[in-house]
Amino acid sequence: MSVTTDQKDPLRNAVLLRDGLRKGPNQRIHFDEGWYTFSCYLKADKNVQEGGIGIYVNLNGIGDKGLIDSPISYDNNLVADYFSVEPDTWIRKYVTFNVVKAGNGIPRVELAKNGGNIYFSSFKLEKGKMMTPWCPNVADKA
């Protein structure tokens, strides 16, 4: 389960806390074909196991039609980058992936292994292969 904390990330944005394995906060998004980069700020407490955090993006395919082609994809519908972070230290992480067939997807951050808490904020999904500095979405200011 994810909850809002009273913490702020390095950009002074609100921070979510996730404990437990699997599904972190997410939002279903429609992806057109092309390259995308999904990034966020995160930190972990000292109890998170090595390689225990993942940034995931999965697209729902029909049958065995793969929707994502990526060098770090272990199947054709999911991108997952597993990593470790220095405890209690904010870092910005990202994953880049190529959507080869338009579809709906769910970008998210979650624990890959049980144990510990992760804190994350300042999500950014952008077209292209490069991560750019975080900035607020103009639609969010309305």
PDB file of C-alpha atoms in Angstrom:
ATOM      1  CA  MET A   1       0.000   0.000   0.000  1.00  0.00           C
ATOM      2  CA  SER A   2       1.201   3.529  -0.789  1.00  0.00           C
ATOM      3  CA  VAL A   3       0.632   6.497   1.498  1.00  0.00           C
ATOM      4  CA  THR A   4       1.511  10.188   1.342  1.00  0.00           C
ATOM      5  CA  THR A   5       4.190  11.255   3.815  1.00  0.00           C
ATOM      6  CA  ASP A   6       5.118  14.638   5.276  1.00  0.00           C
ATOM      7  CA  GLN A   7       8.542  14.381   3.599  1.00  0.00           C
ATOM      8  CA  LYS A   8       9.720  16.395   0.597  1.00  0.00           C
ATOM      9  CA  ASP A   9      12.050  15.234  -2.185  1.00  0.00           C
ATOM     10  CA  PRO A  10      15.083  17.300  -3.370  1.00  0.00           C
ATOM     11  CA  LEU A  11      12.688  19.370  -5.532  1.00  0.00           C
ATOM     12  CA  ARG A  12      10.387  20.018  -2.520  1.00  0.00           C
ATOM     13  CA  ASN A  13       7.608  17.847  -3.995  1.00  0.00           C
ATOM     14  CA  ALA A  14       5.350  15.532  -1.987  1.00  0.00           C
ATOM     15  CA  VAL A  15       6.635  12.022  -1.285  1.00  0.00           C
ATOM     16  CA  LEU A  16       4.823   8.678  -1.305  1.00  0.00           C
ATOM     17  CA  LEU A  17       5.854   5.715   0.858  1.00  0.00           C
ATOM     18  CA  ARG A  18       5.495   2.125  -0.360  1.00  0.00           C
ATOM     19  CA  ASP A  19       5.964  -0.943   1.793  1.00  0.00           C
ATOM     20  CA  GLY A  20       5.419  -4.520   0.751  1.00  0.00           C
ATOM     21  CA  LEU A  21       5.881  -6.346  -2.505  1.00  0.00           C
ATOM     22  CA  ARG A  22       4.317  -5.520  -5.888  1.00  0.00           C
ATOM     23  CA  LYS A  23       1.967  -2.869  -7.270  1.00  0.00           C
ATOM     24  CA  GLY A  24       3.105   0.621  -6.391  1.00  0.00           C
ATOM     25  CA  PRO A  25       0.985   3.668  -7.209  1.00  0.00           C
ATOM     26  CA  ASN A  26       0.187   3.735 -10.885  1.00  0.00           C
ATOM     27  CA  GLN A  27      -1.956   5.290 -13.567  1.00  0.00           C
ATOM     28  CA  ARG A  28      -3.048   3.635 -16.793  1.00  0.00           C
ATOM     29  CA  ILE A  29      -1.760   5.654 -19.767  1.00  0.00           C
ATOM     30  CA  HIS A  30      -2.198   5.249 -23.516  1.00  0.00           C
ATOM     31  CA  PHE A  31       1.144   4.964 -25.331  1.00  0.00           C
ATOM     32  CA  ASP A  32       1.546   5.671 -29.039  1.00  0.00           C
ATOM     33  CA  GLU A  33       4.407   3.972 -30.885  1.00  0.00           C
ATOM     34  CA  GLY A  34       7.862   5.405 -30.186  1.00  0.00           C
ATOM     35  CA  TRP A  35      10.493   5.801 -27.477  1.00  0.00           C
ATOM     36  CA  TYR A  36       9.648   6.887 -23.929  1.00  0.00           C
ATOM     37  CA  THR A  37      11.544   7.633 -20.728  1.00  0.00           C
ATOM     38  CA  PHE A  38       9.938   7.198 -17.302  1.00  0.00           C
ATOM     39  CA  SER A  39      11.768   8.659 -14.292  1.00  0.00           C
ATOM     40  CA  CYS A  40      11.291   9.545 -10.641  1.00  0.00           C
ATOM     41  CA  TYR A  41      13.145  10.458  -7.472  1.00  0.00           C
ATOM     42  CA  LEU A  42      13.402   7.723  -4.867  1.00  0.00           C
ATOM     43  CA  LYS A  43      15.146   6.598  -1.740  1.00  0.00           C
ATOM     44  CA  ALA A  44      14.976   3.468   0.397  1.00  0.00           C
ATOM     45  CA  ASP A  45      15.427   2.691   4.045  1.00  0.00           C
ATOM     46  CA  LYS A  46      18.261   0.424   5.196  1.00  0.00           C
ATOM     47  CA  ASN A  47      16.050  -2.670   5.194  1.00  0.00           C
ATOM     48  CA  VAL A  48      15.480  -2.769   1.418  1.00  0.00           C
ATOM     49  CA  GLN A  49      17.334  -5.750   0.006  1.00  0.00           C
ATOM     50  CA  GLU A  50      19.994  -5.381  -2.683  1.00  0.00           C
ATOM     51  CA  GLY A  51      18.394  -5.175  -6.116  1.00  0.00           C
ATOM     52  CA  GLY A  52      15.091  -4.743  -4.362  1.00  0.00           C
ATOM     53  CA  ILE A  53      13.588  -1.744  -6.195  1.00  0.00           C
ATOM     54  CA  GLY A  54      12.156  -1.839  -9.682  1.00  0.00           C
ATOM     55  CA  ILE A  55      10.879   0.726 -12.162  1.00  0.00           C
ATOM     56  CA  TYR A  56       8.289  -1.050 -14.271  1.00  0.00           C
ATOM     57  CA  VAL A  57       6.286  -0.294 -17.371  1.00  0.00           C
ATOM     58  CA  ASN A  58       3.967  -2.909 -18.769  1.00  0.00           C
ATOM     59  CA  LEU A  59       1.633  -2.704 -21.760  1.00  0.00           C
ATOM     60  CA  ASN A  60      -1.331  -4.968 -22.265  1.00  0.00           C
ATOM     61  CA  GLY A  61      -0.945  -6.966 -25.453  1.00  0.00           C
ATOM     62  CA  ILE A  62      -3.346  -9.158 -27.380  1.00  0.00           C
ATOM     63  CA  GLY A  63      -2.277 -12.805 -27.525  1.00  0.00           C
ATOM     64  CA  ASP A  64       1.484 -13.002 -27.828  1.00  0.00           C
ATOM     65  CA  LYS A  65       1.867  -9.663 -29.655  1.00  0.00           C
ATOM     66  CA  GLY A  66       4.634  -7.811 -27.874  1.00  0.00           C
ATOM     67  CA  LEU A  67       4.097  -4.090 -27.430  1.00  0.00           C
ATOM     68  CA  ILE A  68       7.458  -3.103 -25.960  1.00  0.00           C
ATOM     69  CA  ASP A  69      10.888  -3.731 -27.418  1.00  0.00           C
ATOM     70  CA  SER A  70      13.686  -2.885 -25.017  1.00  0.00           C
ATOM     71  CA  PRO A  71      17.186  -4.055 -24.214  1.00  0.00           C
ATOM     72  CA  ILE A  72      16.195  -4.631 -20.585  1.00  0.00           C
ATOM     73  CA  SER A  73      12.877  -6.333 -21.235  1.00  0.00           C
ATOM     74  CA  TYR A  74      12.668  -9.929 -20.061  1.00  0.00           C
ATOM     75  CA  ASP A  75       9.426 -10.419 -21.937  1.00  0.00           C
ATOM     76  CA  ASN A  76       7.930  -8.336 -24.719  1.00  0.00           C
ATOM     77  CA  ASN A  77       5.303  -6.605 -22.607  1.00  0.00           C
ATOM     78  CA  LEU A  78       7.257  -5.516 -19.525  1.00  0.00           C
ATOM     79  CA  VAL A  79      10.259  -3.305 -18.939  1.00  0.00           C
ATOM     80  CA  ALA A  80      11.785  -3.698 -15.504  1.00  0.00           C
ATOM     81  CA  ASP A  81      15.006  -2.155 -14.262  1.00  0.00           C
ATOM     82  CA  TYR A  82      16.078  -3.577 -10.888  1.00  0.00           C
ATOM     83  CA  PHE A  83      18.613  -1.731  -8.773  1.00  0.00           C
ATOM     84  CA  SER A  84      19.811  -0.877  -5.302  1.00  0.00           C
ATOM     85  CA  VAL A  85      20.257   2.541  -3.756  1.00  0.00           C
ATOM     86  CA  GLU A  86      22.286   3.905  -0.869  1.00  0.00           C
ATOM     87  CA  PRO A  87      19.947   3.905   2.166  1.00  0.00           C
ATOM     88  CA  ASP A  88      18.291   7.231   3.015  1.00  0.00           C
ATOM     89  CA  THR A  89      19.783   8.961  -0.051  1.00  0.00           C
ATOM     90  CA  TRP A  90      17.616  10.540  -2.761  1.00  0.00           C
ATOM     91  CA  ILE A  91      18.456   9.553  -6.344  1.00  0.00           C
ATOM     92  CA  ARG A  92      16.729  10.014  -9.684  1.00  0.00           C
ATOM     93  CA  LYS A  93      16.316   6.766 -11.637  1.00  0.00           C
ATOM     94  CA  TYR A  94      14.823   6.089 -15.048  1.00  0.00           C
ATOM     95  CA  VAL A  95      13.949   3.457 -17.617  1.00  0.00           C
ATOM     96  CA  THR A  96      13.823   3.965 -21.409  1.00  0.00           C
ATOM     97  CA  PHE A  97      11.687   1.762 -23.646  1.00  0.00           C
ATOM     98  CA  ASN A  98      10.385   1.518 -27.203  1.00  0.00           C
ATOM     99  CA  VAL A  99       6.661   0.969 -27.782  1.00  0.00           C
ATOM    100  CA  VAL A 100       6.363  -0.969 -31.048  1.00  0.00           C
ATOM    101  CA  LYS A 101       2.576  -1.210 -31.008  1.00  0.00           C
ATOM    102  CA  ALA A 102       0.294   1.394 -29.399  1.00  0.00           C
ATOM    103  CA  GLY A 103      -1.506   0.285 -26.259  1.00  0.00           C
ATOM    104  CA  ASN A 104      -2.347   1.073 -22.645  1.00  0.00           C
ATOM    105  CA  GLY A 105       0.405   0.819 -20.070  1.00  0.00           C
ATOM    106  CA  ILE A 106       1.079   1.245 -16.378  1.00  0.00           C
ATOM    107  CA  PRO A 107       4.359   2.911 -15.341  1.00  0.00           C
ATOM    108  CA  ARG A 108       5.182   2.470 -11.650  1.00  0.00           C
ATOM    109  CA  VAL A 109       7.839   1.966  -8.980  1.00  0.00           C
ATOM    110  CA  GLU A 110       7.674  -0.912  -6.539  1.00  0.00           C
ATOM    111  CA  LEU A 111       9.639  -3.235  -4.311  1.00  0.00           C
ATOM    112  CA  ALA A 112      10.955  -6.204  -6.260  1.00  0.00           C
ATOM    113  CA  LYS A 113      11.588  -8.139  -3.039  1.00  0.00           C
ATOM    114  CA  ASN A 114       9.877  -7.989   0.344  1.00  0.00           C
ATOM    115  CA  GLY A 115      11.503  -6.004   3.098  1.00  0.00           C
ATOM    116  CA  GLY A 116      11.823  -2.311   3.794  1.00  0.00           C
ATOM    117  CA  ASN A 117      10.221   0.877   2.553  1.00  0.00           C
ATOM    118  CA  ILE A 118      10.734   2.956  -0.560  1.00  0.00           C
ATOM    119  CA  TYR A 119       9.944   6.654  -0.906  1.00  0.00           C
ATOM    120  CA  PHE A 120       9.304   8.174  -4.308  1.00  0.00           C
ATOM    121  CA  SER A 121       8.103  11.336  -5.996  1.00  0.00           C
ATOM    122  CA  SER A 122       8.380  13.615  -9.017  1.00  0.00           C
ATOM    123  CA  PHE A 123       7.369  11.072 -11.631  1.00  0.00           C
ATOM    124  CA  LYS A 124       8.032  12.111 -15.225  1.00  0.00           C
ATOM    125  CA  LEU A 125       7.005  10.313 -18.402  1.00  0.00           C
ATOM    126  CA  GLU A 126       8.332  11.823 -21.610  1.00  0.00           C
ATOM    127  CA  LYS A 127       8.680  10.955 -25.260  1.00  0.00           C
ATOM    128  CA  GLY A 128      12.192  10.203 -26.417  1.00  0.00           C
ATOM    129  CA  LYS A 129      15.290   8.355 -25.257  1.00  0.00           C
ATOM    130  CA  MET A 130      16.677  11.015 -22.931  1.00  0.00           C
ATOM    131  CA  MET A 131      15.774  11.882 -19.368  1.00  0.00           C
ATOM    132  CA  THR A 132      15.386  15.644 -19.004  1.00  0.00           C
ATOM    133  CA  PRO A 133      15.192  17.691 -15.801  1.00  0.00           C
ATOM    134  CA  TRP A 134      11.954  17.368 -13.892  1.00  0.00           C
ATOM    135  CA  CYS A 135       9.434  20.180 -14.317  1.00  0.00           C
ATOM    136  CA  PRO A 136       5.781  20.524 -13.351  1.00  0.00           C
ATOM    137  CA  ASN A 137       3.168  19.618 -15.939  1.00  0.00           C
ATOM    138  CA  VAL A 138       1.287  22.744 -17.023  1.00  0.00           C
ATOM    139  CA  ALA A 139      -1.976  20.775 -16.758  1.00  0.00           C
ATOM    140  CA  ASP A 140      -1.259  20.128 -13.067  1.00  0.00           C
ATOM    141  CA  LYS A 141      -1.164  23.874 -12.317  1.00  0.00           C
ATOM    142  CA  ALA A 142      -4.767  24.452 -13.431  1.00  0.00           C
TER     143      ALA A 142
END
